[in-house]
Amino acid sequence: MGKNKTKKRTRRPNKGWLAGSSATQTICGSFLLVIAVGTLLLTLPISSRTGRLGVIDAMFTATSATCVTGLVVEDTYLFWSPFGCTVIILLIQTGGLGFMTMAAAFSLLLRRRISMRERLLMGTSLNMDSLSGMVRLVRRVIFGTFLFEGMGALILSVRFMRDYGFLGGIARGVFHSISSFCNAGFDLFGDRMEFGSLIPYAGDFVITITVCLLIVLGGLGFFVWSDIYSARDNGRLHTQTKIVLRVTLLLIVLGTVVFFIAEYNNPATIGNENVFHKFLSSLFQSVTTRTAGYAQMDQASMTGVSKALSVALMFIGGSPGSTAGGVKTVTMAVLLMTAFQALRGNYQTTVNGKSISYKLVVDALSVFVFGIFFVSMGTFVVAAFDSVSLSEALYECT
């Protein structure tokens, strides 16, 4: 007779909150968790100067900071206390770098081994297909971020000390360096002009160029930094890096020229300023529009051409794996190259003699279509329920 064997149930090891979900689900969940914590902190009485903020407005602010959009329901300086501003800038830093990158940074500081699952999450978060060299990339991301933000904070702090004293200058220098690099667009100049963004400093060369450089560096993407750094040894740049650099330069130059011409004689924006001021403000508008959310001219007073171009630049946004938003520069480049190739009867997209995979083209098309869909739906909903014009709703939703 055979022996009766009792099956033992093997208990799966608990791998924590990262287990049991896809990389995309985990990343989305981490953003929701950060937003929820931020909402809770911003509803505390200590977070505001004038009283407790409602949950809806607190959630909007936390979401805007985490997703680095720059949209606000209250002037940041006039409404939020130093504690509230600290919460907002921490949300911006976490959202700009990505929750998984921040978590990996703490793991590296604690000298804890990063698991394969965590590497996969970081790869998805940074828009990387290969996990090779992921830890090295994260180290470069963290080092580069704090290097650029630190340099920006130093320059801005020295400049702001003239207007706000030693401590006030440092506080604003650090806040605006992080906000600029993360393409967030939050500002602390409500004491000069409520909801005025950087309009009080329009034409200021040091502030304008420093903020522009921080926005561009944050919007290039972490992979591009790493690739440029590696090119010191091998002398070669990845195809994606070349596309990002070319498209970024093209958009900045094109935007600057169009804004300069369209607003040159507009007295409500830059029409009454000197040529150098007009050029600086046009350059700033071209750079910040793509995702940063700052402004040096009244957006509502711009010409129709400038508003249309702003919508296009906002929709494109920054580059993959960066602190910026939008459908991304590479997405638009791939779609345009594919369209031009198709017009010539060639259905294989190539760049510098290298073929772009069908999957990448489909991914780019999917991102573009979903971007159009969500912006369109949001535009119609806002226009219908808030009784604003379609063009205003389109601008805000984009």
mmCIF file of C-alpha atoms in Angstrom, residues 52-244:
data_model
loop_
_atom_site.group_PDB
_atom_site.id
_atom_site.type_symbol
_atom_site.label_atom_id
_atom_site.label_comp_id
_atom_site.label_asym_id
_atom_site.label_seq_id
_atom_site.Cartn_x
_atom_site.Cartn_y
_atom_site.Cartn_z
ATOM 1 C CA ARG A 52 -6.572 75.455 6.690
ATOM 2 C CA LEU A 53 -6.948 74.745 2.967
ATOM 3 C CA GLY A 54 -9.757 72.550 1.658
ATOM 4 C CA VAL A 55 -8.973 68.987 0.664
ATOM 5 C CA ILE A 56 -9.761 69.551 -3.029
ATOM 6 C CA ASP A 57 -7.439 72.555 -3.329
ATOM 7 C CA ALA A 58 -4.739 70.785 -1.310
ATOM 8 C CA MET A 59 -5.015 67.726 -3.569
ATOM 9 C CA PHE A 60 -4.800 69.930 -6.674
ATOM 10 C CA THR A 61 -1.658 71.636 -5.354
ATOM 11 C CA ALA A 62 -0.044 68.331 -4.339
ATOM 12 C CA THR A 63 -0.861 66.816 -7.736
ATOM 13 C CA SER A 64 0.436 69.873 -9.602
ATOM 14 C CA ALA A 65 3.692 69.820 -7.598
ATOM 15 C CA THR A 66 4.248 66.056 -7.904
ATOM 16 C CA CYS A 67 3.430 66.024 -11.617
ATOM 17 C CA VAL A 68 5.420 69.279 -12.063
ATOM 18 C CA THR A 69 2.779 71.232 -13.973
ATOM 19 C CA GLY A 70 3.071 74.608 -12.203
ATOM 20 C CA LEU A 71 -0.692 75.166 -11.977
ATOM 21 C CA VAL A 72 -1.834 76.714 -8.682
ATOM 22 C CA VAL A 73 -5.110 77.713 -7.056
ATOM 23 C CA GLU A 74 -3.411 79.987 -4.502
ATOM 24 C CA ASP A 75 -0.328 82.160 -4.858
ATOM 25 C CA THR A 76 2.472 80.005 -3.433
ATOM 26 C CA TYR A 77 4.217 82.747 -1.454
ATOM 27 C CA LEU A 78 1.144 84.604 -0.199
ATOM 28 C CA PHE A 79 -0.836 81.545 0.890
ATOM 29 C CA TRP A 80 1.593 78.830 1.977
ATOM 30 C CA SER A 81 3.710 79.016 5.119
ATOM 31 C CA PRO A 82 7.425 78.096 5.124
ATOM 32 C CA PHE A 83 6.360 74.572 6.122
ATOM 33 C CA GLY A 84 3.876 74.392 3.251
ATOM 34 C CA CYS A 85 6.478 75.683 0.780
ATOM 35 C CA THR A 86 8.911 73.024 2.031
ATOM 36 C CA VAL A 87 6.308 70.305 1.442
ATOM 37 C CA ILE A 88 5.689 71.643 -2.072
ATOM 38 C CA ILE A 89 9.380 71.723 -3.021
ATOM 39 C CA LEU A 90 9.863 68.170 -1.686
ATOM 40 C CA LEU A 91 6.909 67.025 -3.800
ATOM 41 C CA ILE A 92 8.455 68.758 -6.812
ATOM 42 C CA GLN A 93 11.828 67.076 -6.253
ATOM 43 C CA THR A 94 10.214 63.662 -5.801
ATOM 44 C CA GLY A 95 7.988 64.079 -8.841
ATOM 45 C CA GLY A 96 10.770 65.472 -11.007
ATOM 46 C CA LEU A 97 13.249 62.679 -10.294
ATOM 47 C CA GLY A 98 10.641 59.975 -9.864
ATOM 48 C CA PHE A 99 9.743 58.098 -6.715
ATOM 49 C CA MET A 100 11.748 55.011 -7.691
ATOM 50 C CA THR A 101 14.879 57.065 -8.391
ATOM 51 C CA MET A 102 14.549 58.743 -4.995
ATOM 52 C CA ALA A 103 14.058 55.348 -3.332
ATOM 53 C CA ALA A 104 17.128 54.004 -5.133
ATOM 54 C CA ALA A 105 19.132 57.008 -3.962
ATOM 55 C CA PHE A 106 18.302 56.211 -0.333
ATOM 56 C CA SER A 107 19.212 52.565 -0.930
ATOM 57 C CA LEU A 108 22.594 53.599 -2.302
ATOM 58 C CA LEU A 109 23.184 55.937 0.644
ATOM 59 C CA LEU A 110 22.377 53.087 3.045
ATOM 60 C CA ARG A 111 24.612 50.753 0.991
ATOM 61 C CA ARG A 112 21.691 48.400 0.471
ATOM 62 C CA ARG A 113 21.710 46.072 -2.528
ATOM 63 C CA ILE A 114 19.209 47.052 -5.218
ATOM 64 C CA SER A 115 17.170 44.050 -6.321
ATOM 65 C CA MET A 116 16.391 43.090 -9.913
ATOM 66 C CA ARG A 117 12.754 44.064 -9.356
ATOM 67 C CA GLU A 118 13.790 47.539 -8.226
ATOM 68 C CA ARG A 119 16.119 47.862 -11.228
ATOM 69 C CA LEU A 120 13.198 47.010 -13.504
ATOM 70 C CA LEU A 121 11.074 49.682 -11.839
ATOM 71 C CA MET A 122 13.829 52.264 -12.203
ATOM 72 C CA GLY A 123 14.304 51.297 -15.840
ATOM 73 C CA THR A 124 10.607 51.804 -16.529
ATOM 74 C CA SER A 125 10.593 55.065 -14.576
ATOM 75 C CA LEU A 126 13.600 56.386 -16.518
ATOM 76 C CA ASN A 127 12.259 55.063 -19.844
ATOM 77 C CA MET A 128 15.162 52.623 -20.295
ATOM 78 C CA ASP A 129 14.817 49.365 -22.235
ATOM 79 C CA SER A 130 17.996 47.768 -20.882
ATOM 80 C CA LEU A 131 18.810 47.139 -17.231
ATOM 81 C CA SER A 132 22.530 47.077 -17.966
ATOM 82 C CA GLY A 133 24.341 49.767 -16.000
ATOM 83 C CA MET A 134 21.143 50.840 -14.207
ATOM 84 C CA VAL A 135 22.833 51.462 -10.848
ATOM 85 C CA ARG A 136 25.583 53.482 -12.540
ATOM 86 C CA LEU A 137 22.910 55.537 -14.324
ATOM 87 C CA VAL A 138 21.060 56.224 -11.072
ATOM 88 C CA ARG A 139 24.296 57.400 -9.463
ATOM 89 C CA ARG A 140 24.857 59.773 -12.363
ATOM 90 C CA VAL A 141 21.263 60.993 -12.176
ATOM 91 C CA ILE A 142 21.529 61.793 -8.477
ATOM 92 C CA PHE A 143 24.959 63.391 -8.797
ATOM 93 C CA GLY A 144 23.996 65.391 -11.890
ATOM 94 C CA THR A 145 20.719 66.567 -10.361
ATOM 95 C CA PHE A 146 22.261 67.947 -7.212
ATOM 96 C CA LEU A 147 25.231 69.358 -9.140
ATOM 97 C CA PHE A 148 23.006 71.341 -11.530
ATOM 98 C CA GLU A 149 20.530 72.329 -8.828
ATOM 99 C CA GLY A 150 23.382 73.325 -6.518
ATOM 100 C CA MET A 151 25.040 75.514 -9.145
ATOM 101 C CA GLY A 152 21.699 77.082 -10.049
ATOM 102 C CA ALA A 153 20.872 77.688 -6.381
ATOM 103 C CA LEU A 154 24.239 79.382 -5.836
ATOM 104 C CA ILE A 155 23.828 81.779 -8.770
ATOM 105 C CA LEU A 156 20.184 82.584 -8.016
ATOM 106 C CA SER A 157 20.843 83.000 -4.286
ATOM 107 C CA VAL A 158 23.555 85.589 -4.896
ATOM 108 C CA ARG A 159 21.219 87.481 -7.238
ATOM 109 C CA PHE A 160 18.182 87.306 -4.924
ATOM 110 C CA MET A 161 20.207 88.480 -1.907
ATOM 111 C CA ARG A 162 20.092 91.961 -3.433
ATOM 112 C CA ASP A 163 16.303 91.998 -3.029
ATOM 113 C CA TYR A 164 15.613 89.653 -0.099
ATOM 114 C CA GLY A 165 18.682 89.664 2.113
ATOM 115 C CA PHE A 166 20.947 86.739 2.985
ATOM 116 C CA LEU A 167 18.461 84.127 4.252
ATOM 117 C CA GLY A 168 15.639 85.221 1.957
ATOM 118 C CA GLY A 169 17.972 85.099 -1.032
ATOM 119 C CA ILE A 170 19.203 81.592 -0.196
ATOM 120 C CA ALA A 171 15.661 80.300 0.380
ATOM 121 C CA ARG A 172 14.459 81.651 -2.958
ATOM 122 C CA GLY A 173 17.603 80.539 -4.747
ATOM 123 C CA VAL A 174 17.216 76.939 -3.598
ATOM 124 C CA PHE A 175 13.437 76.853 -4.180
ATOM 125 C CA HIS A 176 13.584 78.264 -7.713
ATOM 126 C CA SER A 177 16.605 76.188 -8.707
ATOM 127 C CA ILE A 178 14.766 72.967 -7.833
ATOM 128 C CA SER A 179 11.510 74.217 -9.328
ATOM 129 C CA SER A 180 13.275 75.233 -12.558
ATOM 130 C CA PHE A 181 15.338 72.071 -12.949
ATOM 131 C CA CYS A 182 12.276 69.902 -12.311
ATOM 132 C CA ASN A 183 10.269 71.999 -14.798
ATOM 133 C CA ALA A 184 7.688 72.695 -12.095
ATOM 134 C CA GLY A 185 7.051 76.433 -12.464
ATOM 135 C CA PHE A 186 6.223 77.201 -8.817
ATOM 136 C CA ASP A 187 7.511 80.587 -7.653
ATOM 137 C CA LEU A 188 7.826 82.698 -4.483
ATOM 138 C CA PHE A 189 7.397 86.196 -5.925
ATOM 139 C CA GLY A 190 3.848 86.874 -4.775
ATOM 140 C CA ASP A 191 5.131 89.732 -2.636
ATOM 141 C CA ARG A 192 6.092 91.555 -5.841
ATOM 142 C CA MET A 193 3.157 90.506 -8.041
ATOM 143 C CA GLU A 194 0.394 88.052 -7.119
ATOM 144 C CA PHE A 195 0.352 85.139 -9.588
ATOM 145 C CA GLY A 196 3.005 87.072 -11.493
ATOM 146 C CA SER A 197 5.509 84.231 -11.864
ATOM 147 C CA LEU A 198 8.830 85.721 -13.107
ATOM 148 C CA ILE A 199 7.276 88.791 -14.709
ATOM 149 C CA PRO A 200 8.895 91.038 -12.028
ATOM 150 C CA TYR A 201 12.288 89.811 -13.281
ATOM 151 C CA ALA A 202 11.584 90.049 -17.012
ATOM 152 C CA GLY A 203 14.701 91.296 -18.768
ATOM 153 C CA ASP A 204 17.034 90.303 -15.911
ATOM 154 C CA PHE A 205 19.898 88.555 -17.731
ATOM 155 C CA VAL A 206 21.250 86.493 -14.811
ATOM 156 C CA ILE A 207 17.893 85.133 -13.669
ATOM 157 C CA THR A 208 16.548 84.552 -17.182
ATOM 158 C CA ILE A 209 19.585 82.645 -18.489
ATOM 159 C CA THR A 210 20.086 80.650 -15.267
ATOM 160 C CA VAL A 211 16.457 79.537 -15.148
ATOM 161 C CA CYS A 212 16.491 78.738 -18.883
ATOM 162 C CA LEU A 213 19.605 76.559 -18.515
ATOM 163 C CA LEU A 214 18.107 74.696 -15.548
ATOM 164 C CA ILE A 215 14.873 74.052 -17.455
ATOM 165 C CA VAL A 216 16.732 72.778 -20.527
ATOM 166 C CA LEU A 217 19.093 70.566 -18.500
ATOM 167 C CA GLY A 218 16.171 69.022 -16.638
ATOM 168 C CA GLY A 219 14.226 68.565 -19.871
ATOM 169 C CA LEU A 220 16.997 66.818 -21.820
ATOM 170 C CA GLY A 221 16.589 63.550 -19.946
ATOM 171 C CA PHE A 222 18.780 61.480 -17.671
ATOM 172 C CA PHE A 223 19.819 59.071 -20.432
ATOM 173 C CA VAL A 224 21.111 61.996 -22.518
ATOM 174 C CA TRP A 225 23.293 63.222 -19.633
ATOM 175 C CA SER A 226 24.741 59.770 -19.113
ATOM 176 C CA ASP A 227 25.336 59.279 -22.830
ATOM 177 C CA ILE A 228 27.093 62.643 -23.192
ATOM 178 C CA TYR A 229 29.244 61.812 -20.157
ATOM 179 C CA SER A 230 30.150 58.402 -21.618
ATOM 180 C CA ALA A 231 30.995 59.977 -24.977
ATOM 181 C CA ARG A 232 34.151 61.379 -23.371
ATOM 182 C CA ASP A 233 35.620 57.880 -23.603
ATOM 183 C CA ASN A 234 34.113 56.389 -26.765
ATOM 184 C CA GLY A 235 33.466 59.604 -28.696
ATOM 185 C CA ARG A 236 30.058 58.369 -29.863
ATOM 186 C CA LEU A 237 26.545 59.541 -29.039
ATOM 187 C CA HIS A 238 23.477 57.321 -29.066
ATOM 188 C CA THR A 239 20.896 57.989 -31.771
ATOM 189 C CA GLN A 240 18.324 59.055 -29.170
ATOM 190 C CA THR A 241 20.758 61.622 -27.756
ATOM 191 C CA LYS A 242 21.344 63.119 -31.206
ATOM 192 C CA ILE A 243 17.588 63.352 -31.837
ATOM 193 C CA VAL A 244 16.960 64.967 -28.440
#
